[in-house]
Amino acid sequence: MITEIYHVSSRCGGGKSLHTIQELHRHLSQVPQETVVFASKTNDLTQQNHEGFQVVSNQSKAQFIESIRIDSSTEQGSVIQEFSEHLASGYRGVIFISHESLSRVRPDLLKGVRLIVDEVPQELAHAITVRYEDKDHGSKWEAFLKEAPSPHAGYQKTVLDPSVSEEEVQRYIDNIREGRDTSTTQVVALLLEFLLEDYEVMYTTTSSSDGRIYRLYQAIHWQKLNQIIKNVDHFAILSAQLKKTLLGFIAEHHCGITIKEATITPNINLETKHKNWARIFPILEKEGWSSTLKKRPANEILSHAGTPVTSTDTVAVYAQQIAADILKGRKSILTLNKNDPLHPCMDTDNIARTTNAVHGQNNLRHFDHAIYLASSRPDPFEVKSLQMFAVDHNLDVDGIVGAVRTERCYESAYQCVARTSIRSPQANSEKEHILIVPDMGYAKYIQSWFEPGYAVIDTQHLHTKQPTAKRDNEKDKRRKIVIQILADQQNKRGKLKDLIAQAGISPSSFKRYKEEFRPELEVLGLIHPKRYSTKTDIKTAA
């Protein structure tokens, strides 16, 4: 079992992958009998890294080193089966695969392997969520499960029913994985795999939305990471940052693995910061960019220079208008969530729309400017899942939630804007790059990837959450009142009607407050989800 994960860090475009490939070829020329697995985030990057290795190999006068790429574009059958067969047969050389393939291969087949991973493999440590309408309760896979009380209010713990055959569960998983069962989603296979491994419990709860009741199964899946750590002989990750990711947090604080900042060789010094000039424009003064905020009408929630904005567009669309005003027709990439509406001003040949999937790609370097207005903030239920995991394992609750937010939001934004020409190794002192981001938290994080003085945060388009501070204060006051009443009731500090009276509100106001903050109160375990009756009289979790 390894005790360290080596982290090779540099700014985007700093040469991590290229220099690692060159050094890997040199190393294998001296130690040719090793098996190396080189995992990349996508098939495109797998191809790019494999072709890079082939170029180095063809140019080298040293011993020829075997290499193979295994992904859906090279293998007509099962990618995992082909990958597994190469490992089982003792293949000597470099196998180029995707993160997904790494996460799905049997960990024992990686025994003794030198593992190099380009970018953080989120598939090895991530949140699992299975969500469906409660009225659809009764799927075959649910018969494999058994619920029991949990220490977390509003949640039940879920395990495999002891009477269920593990072979039957594995067959069910295989049928999903191999496409024989097309009626069940892949995430259900992940859920069953998680429980079959018998490392942890999964928690289930119910939630309401628009009058409908949903069941949610939730857990933090870290076992693949742990199994790989126990089998490989060497583990290196090439990424901008690692410790402030879910994988890094769990490896360091739960698995007890040291994350060792490393160089490729003592003679290779990768650039850690950009030396291009940049001007960063945040839209919001304070942190808090989210999918919920983006759906709100701008005139109801935002102010600029102390005055409520007049636009009735949603914040998502209004922010694009602000970006267009800043850019003044310059060419730019625009990163949005897949379902975000597009403002007409962005529907031009000067704008290249992308999603977070541009992470790791290098084909946008002809753009100098970038707009990032996507939101990947974890929702309250995922936050609750992270918090329960931390409590169960005596970990820092704020630390794990903060790591996920940094990875999902700030690092994602940096990876996207760094697809532009700011990644170029030769800095252009005549050019200023414009980067438009959601809020000050994003701006400060991206600024940290530039050498001091090279990136300026411009606040002239900064907005505050409105329409008025009074409205926000009143809402916060209502939230505190209803939480206090329900907490006092739960702790038996008085009868409900007396607690309501002591708070100085009417029963009807209390009822209204409960509905206003229902999702949050359910997550906190202060109220039970609404009951939903079905023909089979299924009860929701308490």
Coordinates of N, CA, C and O in Angstrom, one line a residue, residues 202-311:
M202 N -25.7 4.0 3.2 CA -26.2 5.1 2.4 C -27.4 5.7 3.1 O -28.1 5.0 3.8
Y203 N -27.6 7.0 3.0 CA -28.7 7.6 3.7 C -29.8 7.9 2.7 O -29.6 8.2 1.5
T204 N -31.1 7.8 3.1 CA -32.2 8.1 2.3 C -33.1 9.1 3.0 O -33.2 9.1 4.2
T205 N -33.7 10.0 2.3 CA -34.7 10.9 2.8 C -35.7 11.2 1.7 O -35.7 10.7 0.6
T206 N -36.7 12.1 2.0 CA -37.7 12.5 1.0 C -37.7 14.0 1.0 O -37.4 14.7 2.0
S207 N -38.0 14.6 -0.1 CA -38.1 16.0 -0.3 C -39.3 16.4 -1.1 O -39.8 15.5 -1.9
S208 N -39.8 17.6 -1.0 CA -41.0 18.0 -1.7 C -40.6 19.1 -2.7 O -39.7 19.9 -2.4
S209 N -41.2 19.2 -3.8 CA -41.0 20.2 -4.8 C -42.2 20.3 -5.7 O -42.6 19.4 -6.3
D210 N -42.8 21.5 -5.7 CA -44.0 21.8 -6.6 C -45.1 20.8 -6.3 O -45.7 20.3 -7.2
G211 N -45.2 20.4 -5.0 CA -46.3 19.5 -4.7 C -46.0 18.0 -4.9 O -46.8 17.2 -4.6
R212 N -44.8 17.7 -5.4 CA -44.4 16.3 -5.6 C -43.4 15.9 -4.6 O -42.6 16.7 -4.1
I213 N -43.4 14.6 -4.2 CA -42.5 14.1 -3.2 C -41.5 13.2 -3.9 O -41.8 12.4 -4.8
Y214 N -40.2 13.4 -3.6 CA -39.1 12.7 -4.1 C -38.4 11.9 -3.0 O -38.3 12.3 -1.9
R215 N -37.9 10.7 -3.4 CA -37.0 10.0 -2.6 C -35.6 10.2 -3.0 O -35.3 10.2 -4.2
L216 N -34.7 10.3 -2.1 CA -33.3 10.5 -2.4 C -32.4 9.5 -1.7 O -32.6 9.4 -0.4
Y217 N -31.5 8.8 -2.4 CA -30.5 8.0 -1.8 C -29.2 8.8 -2.0 O -28.9 9.2 -3.1
Q218 N -28.4 8.9 -0.9 CA -27.2 9.8 -0.9 C -26.1 9.1 -0.2 O -26.3 8.5 0.9
A219 N -24.9 9.3 -0.7 CA -23.7 8.8 0.0 C -22.4 9.5 -0.7 O -22.5 10.0 -1.8
I220 N -21.3 9.4 0.0 CA -20.0 9.8 -0.5 C -19.3 8.5 -0.9 O -18.9 7.7 0.0
H221 N -19.0 8.4 -2.2 CA -18.3 7.2 -2.7 C -16.8 7.4 -2.8 O -16.3 8.1 -3.6
W222 N -16.1 6.9 -1.8 CA -14.6 7.0 -1.8 C -13.9 5.7 -1.9 O -12.6 5.7 -1.9
Q223 N -14.6 4.6 -2.0 CA -14.0 3.3 -1.9 C -13.0 3.0 -3.0 O -12.0 2.3 -2.9
K224 N -13.4 3.5 -4.3 CA -12.5 3.2 -5.4 C -11.1 3.8 -5.2 O -10.1 3.2 -5.5
L225 N -11.1 5.0 -4.6 CA -9.8 5.7 -4.3 C -9.1 4.8 -3.3 O -7.9 4.6 -3.5
N226 N -9.7 4.4 -2.3 CA -9.1 3.6 -1.2 C -8.5 2.3 -1.8 O -7.4 1.8 -1.5
Q227 N -9.3 1.6 -2.7 CA -8.8 0.3 -3.2 C -7.6 0.5 -4.2 O -6.7 -0.3 -4.2
I228 N -7.6 1.6 -4.9 CA -6.5 1.9 -5.8 C -5.3 2.2 -5.0 O -4.2 1.7 -5.3
I229 N -5.4 2.9 -3.9 CA -4.3 3.2 -3.0 C -3.7 1.9 -2.5 O -2.4 1.8 -2.4
K230 N -4.5 0.9 -2.2 CA -4.0 -0.3 -1.6 C -3.3 -1.2 -2.6 O -2.6 -2.2 -2.3
N231 N -3.5 -0.9 -3.9 CA -2.9 -1.9 -5.0 C -1.8 -1.3 -5.8 O -0.8 -2.0 -6.1
V232 N -1.8 0.0 -6.2 CA -0.8 0.5 -7.1 C 0.5 0.7 -6.3 O 0.6 0.8 -5.1
D233 N 1.6 0.7 -7.1 CA 2.9 0.9 -6.5 C 3.3 2.4 -6.5 O 4.2 2.8 -5.8
H234 N 2.7 3.1 -7.3 CA 3.0 4.6 -7.5 C 1.8 5.3 -8.0 O 1.1 4.8 -8.9
F235 N 1.5 6.5 -7.4 CA 0.3 7.2 -7.8 C 0.7 8.7 -7.9 O 1.1 9.3 -6.9
A236 N 0.5 9.2 -9.1 CA 0.8 10.6 -9.3 C -0.4 11.3 -10.0 O -1.0 10.7 -10.9
I237 N -0.7 12.5 -9.6 CA -1.8 13.3 -10.2 C -1.2 14.6 -10.7 O -0.5 15.3 -10.0
L238 N -1.5 14.9 -12.0 CA -1.1 16.1 -12.6 C -2.2 17.1 -12.7 O -3.2 16.8 -13.3
S239 N -2.2 18.2 -11.9 CA -3.3 19.1 -11.8 C -2.9 20.4 -11.3 O -1.8 20.5 -10.7
A240 N -3.7 21.4 -11.5 CA -3.4 22.8 -11.0 C -3.4 22.7 -9.5 O -2.5 23.3 -8.8
Q241 N -4.4 22.1 -8.9 CA -4.4 21.9 -7.4 C -5.1 20.7 -7.0 O -5.9 20.1 -7.8
L242 N -4.8 20.1 -5.9 CA -5.3 18.8 -5.5 C -5.9 18.8 -4.1 O -7.0 18.2 -3.8
K243 N -5.3 19.5 -3.1 CA -5.8 19.4 -1.7 C -7.2 20.0 -1.6 O -7.9 19.5 -0.7
K244 N -7.5 21.0 -2.3 CA -8.9 21.6 -2.2 C -9.8 20.9 -3.3 O -10.5 21.6 -4.0
T245 N -9.8 19.6 -3.3 CA -10.8 18.8 -4.0 C -11.3 17.8 -3.1 O -10.7 17.5 -2.0
L246 N -12.4 17.1 -3.4 CA -13.0 16.1 -2.6 C -12.0 14.9 -2.5 O -11.8 14.4 -1.4
L247 N -11.4 14.5 -3.6 CA -10.5 13.4 -3.6 C -9.3 13.8 -2.7 O -8.8 12.9 -1.9
G248 N -8.7 15.0 -2.9 CA -7.6 15.4 -2.1 C -7.9 15.4 -0.6 O -7.1 14.9 0.3
F249 N -9.1 15.9 -0.3 CA -9.5 16.0 1.2 C -9.6 14.6 1.8 O -9.1 14.4 2.9
I250 N -10.3 13.7 1.1 CA -10.5 12.4 1.6 C -9.2 11.6 1.7 O -9.0 10.9 2.7
A251 N -8.4 11.7 0.6 CA -7.1 11.0 0.7 C -6.3 11.4 1.9 O -5.7 10.6 2.6
E252 N -6.2 12.7 2.1 CA -5.4 13.3 3.1 C -6.0 13.1 4.5 O -5.3 12.7 5.5
H253 N -7.2 13.4 4.7 CA -7.8 13.5 6.0 C -8.6 12.2 6.5 O -8.8 12.0 7.7
H254 N -8.9 11.4 5.5 CA -9.7 10.2 5.8 C -8.8 8.9 5.6 O -8.8 8.0 6.5
C255 N -8.1 8.8 4.5 CA -7.3 7.7 4.2 C -5.9 7.8 4.8 O -5.2 6.8 4.8
G256 N -5.6 9.0 5.3 CA -4.3 9.1 5.9 C -3.1 9.1 4.9 O -2.0 8.8 5.3
I257 N -3.4 9.5 3.7 CA -2.3 9.6 2.6 C -1.7 11.0 2.6 O -2.4 12.0 2.6
T258 N -0.4 11.0 2.5 CA 0.3 12.3 2.3 C 0.2 12.8 0.9 O 0.5 12.0 0.0
I259 N -0.2 14.0 0.7 CA -0.1 14.6 -0.7 C 1.2 15.3 -0.8 O 1.4 16.3 -0.1
K260 N 2.1 14.8 -1.6 CA 3.4 15.3 -1.7 C 3.6 16.1 -2.9 O 3.5 15.6 -4.0
E261 N 3.8 17.4 -2.8 CA 4.1 18.3 -3.9 C 5.4 17.9 -4.5 O 6.4 17.8 -3.8
A262 N 5.4 17.6 -5.8 CA 6.6 17.0 -6.5 C 6.9 17.7 -7.8 O 6.0 18.3 -8.4
T263 N 8.1 17.5 -8.2 CA 8.6 18.0 -9.5 C 8.7 16.7 -10.4 O 8.9 15.6 -9.9
I264 N 8.7 16.9 -11.7 CA 8.8 15.8 -12.6 C 10.3 15.3 -12.5 O 10.5 14.1 -12.3
T265 N 11.2 16.2 -12.6 CA 12.6 15.9 -12.3 C 13.2 17.2 -11.7 O 12.6 18.3 -11.8
P266 N 14.3 17.1 -11.0 CA 14.9 18.3 -10.4 C 15.2 19.4 -11.4 O 15.4 20.6 -11.1
N267 N 15.4 19.0 -12.7 CA 15.8 19.9 -13.7 C 14.7 20.6 -14.4 O 14.9 21.5 -15.3
I268 N 13.4 20.1 -14.1 CA 12.2 20.7 -14.8 C 11.5 21.6 -13.9 O 10.9 21.1 -12.9
N269 N 11.4 22.9 -14.1 CA 10.7 23.8 -13.3 C 9.5 24.3 -14.1 O 9.6 25.1 -15.0
L270 N 8.3 23.8 -13.7 CA 7.1 24.2 -14.4 C 6.6 25.6 -13.8 O 6.8 25.9 -12.7
E271 N 6.1 26.4 -14.7 CA 5.5 27.7 -14.3 C 4.3 27.5 -13.4 O 3.4 26.7 -13.8
T272 N 4.3 28.1 -12.3 CA 3.2 28.0 -11.4 C 2.1 29.1 -11.5 O 1.0 29.0 -11.1
K273 N 2.5 30.2 -12.2 CA 1.6 31.4 -12.3 C 1.7 31.9 -13.7 O 2.7 31.8 -14.4
H274 N 0.6 32.5 -14.1 CA 0.5 33.2 -15.5 C 1.3 34.6 -15.4 O 1.2 35.3 -14.4
K275 N 1.9 34.9 -16.5 CA 2.6 36.2 -16.6 C 1.9 37.1 -17.7 O 2.5 38.0 -18.2
N276 N 0.7 36.7 -18.1 CA -0.1 37.5 -19.0 C -0.9 38.6 -18.2 O -1.3 38.3 -17.0
W277 N -1.2 39.7 -18.8 CA -2.0 40.7 -18.2 C -3.4 40.4 -18.3 O -3.9 39.9 -19.3
A278 N -4.2 40.6 -17.2 CA -5.6 40.3 -17.2 C -6.4 41.3 -16.3 O -5.8 41.8 -15.4
R279 N -7.6 41.5 -16.8 CA -8.5 42.4 -16.0 C -9.7 41.5 -15.7 O -10.4 41.0 -16.6
I280 N -10.0 41.3 -14.4 CA -11.1 40.4 -14.0 C -12.3 41.2 -13.5 O -12.2 42.0 -12.6
F281 N -13.5 41.0 -14.1 CA -14.7 41.7 -13.8 C -15.7 40.7 -13.1 O -16.3 39.8 -13.7
P282 N -15.8 40.8 -11.7 CA -16.9 40.0 -11.1 C -18.2 40.7 -11.2 O -18.3 42.0 -11.2
I283 N -19.3 40.0 -11.3 CA -20.7 40.5 -11.4 C -21.2 40.9 -10.0 O -21.9 41.9 -9.8
L284 N -21.0 40.0 -9.1 CA -21.6 40.2 -7.7 C -20.4 40.5 -6.7 O -19.3 40.0 -6.8
E285 N -20.8 41.4 -5.8 CA -19.8 41.8 -4.8 C -19.5 40.7 -3.8 O -18.3 40.5 -3.5
K286 N -20.5 39.9 -3.4 CA -20.3 38.9 -2.4 C -20.4 37.5 -3.0 O -21.1 37.4 -4.1
E287 N -19.9 36.5 -2.4 CA -20.0 35.1 -2.9 C -21.5 34.7 -2.8 O -22.2 35.2 -1.9
G288 N -21.9 33.8 -3.7 CA -23.3 33.3 -3.6 C -23.9 33.0 -4.9 O -25.1 32.8 -5.0
W289 N -23.1 33.0 -6.0 CA -23.6 32.7 -7.3 C -24.2 31.2 -7.3 O -23.5 30.3 -6.8
S290 N -25.4 31.1 -7.8 CA -26.0 29.7 -7.7 C -27.1 29.6 -8.8 O -27.5 30.6 -9.4
S291 N -27.5 28.4 -9.0 CA -28.6 28.1 -10.0 C -29.8 28.8 -9.6 O -30.6 29.3 -10.4
T292 N -30.1 28.8 -8.3 CA -31.4 29.4 -7.8 C -31.3 30.9 -8.1 O -32.3 31.5 -8.5
L293 N -30.2 31.6 -7.7 CA -30.1 33.0 -8.0 C -30.2 33.4 -9.4 O -30.9 34.3 -9.8
K294 N -29.7 32.5 -10.3 CA -29.7 32.8 -11.8 C -31.1 32.9 -12.3 O -31.4 33.5 -13.3
K295 N -32.0 32.2 -11.7 CA -33.4 32.1 -12.2 C -34.3 33.3 -11.7 O -35.4 33.5 -12.2
R296 N -33.8 34.0 -10.8 CA -34.5 35.2 -10.2 C -34.5 36.3 -11.2 O -33.5 36.6 -11.9
P297 N -35.6 37.1 -11.3 CA -35.6 38.3 -12.1 C -34.6 39.3 -11.5 O -34.5 39.5 -10.3
A298 N -33.8 39.9 -12.4 CA -32.7 40.8 -11.9 C -33.2 42.0 -11.1 O -32.6 42.4 -10.2
N299 N -34.4 42.5 -11.6 CA -34.9 43.7 -10.9 C -35.4 43.4 -9.5 O -35.6 44.4 -8.7
E300 N -35.6 42.2 -9.1 CA -36.0 41.8 -7.8 C -34.9 41.5 -6.9 O -35.1 41.4 -5.6
I301 N -33.7 41.3 -7.4 CA -32.6 40.7 -6.5 C -31.3 41.5 -6.6 O -30.5 41.4 -5.7
L302 N -31.1 42.3 -7.7 CA -29.8 43.0 -7.8 C -29.9 44.5 -7.8 O -30.9 45.1 -8.3
S303 N -28.9 45.1 -7.3 CA -28.7 46.6 -7.4 C -27.3 46.9 -7.9 O -26.4 46.1 -7.7
H304 N -27.2 48.0 -8.5 CA -25.9 48.5 -9.0 C -25.7 49.9 -8.5 O -26.5 50.8 -8.7
A305 N -24.6 50.2 -7.8 CA -24.3 51.5 -7.3 C -25.4 52.0 -6.4 O -25.8 53.2 -6.4
G306 N -26.0 51.1 -5.6 CA -27.1 51.4 -4.7 C -28.5 51.6 -5.2 O -29.4 51.9 -4.5
T307 N -28.6 51.4 -6.6 CA -29.9 51.5 -7.2 C -30.4 50.2 -7.8 O -29.6 49.5 -8.5
P308 N -31.6 49.7 -7.5 CA -32.1 48.5 -8.1 C -32.1 48.5 -9.6 O -32.4 49.6 -10.2
V309 N -31.6 47.4 -10.2 CA -31.6 47.4 -11.7 C -33.0 47.3 -12.2 O -33.9 46.9 -11.5
T310 N -33.2 47.7 -13.4 CA -34.5 47.8 -14.0 C -34.8 46.6 -14.9 O -36.0 46.4 -15.2
S311 N -33.8 45.8 -15.3 CA -34.1 44.7 -16.2 C -35.0 43.6 -15.5 O -34.7 43.2 -14.4

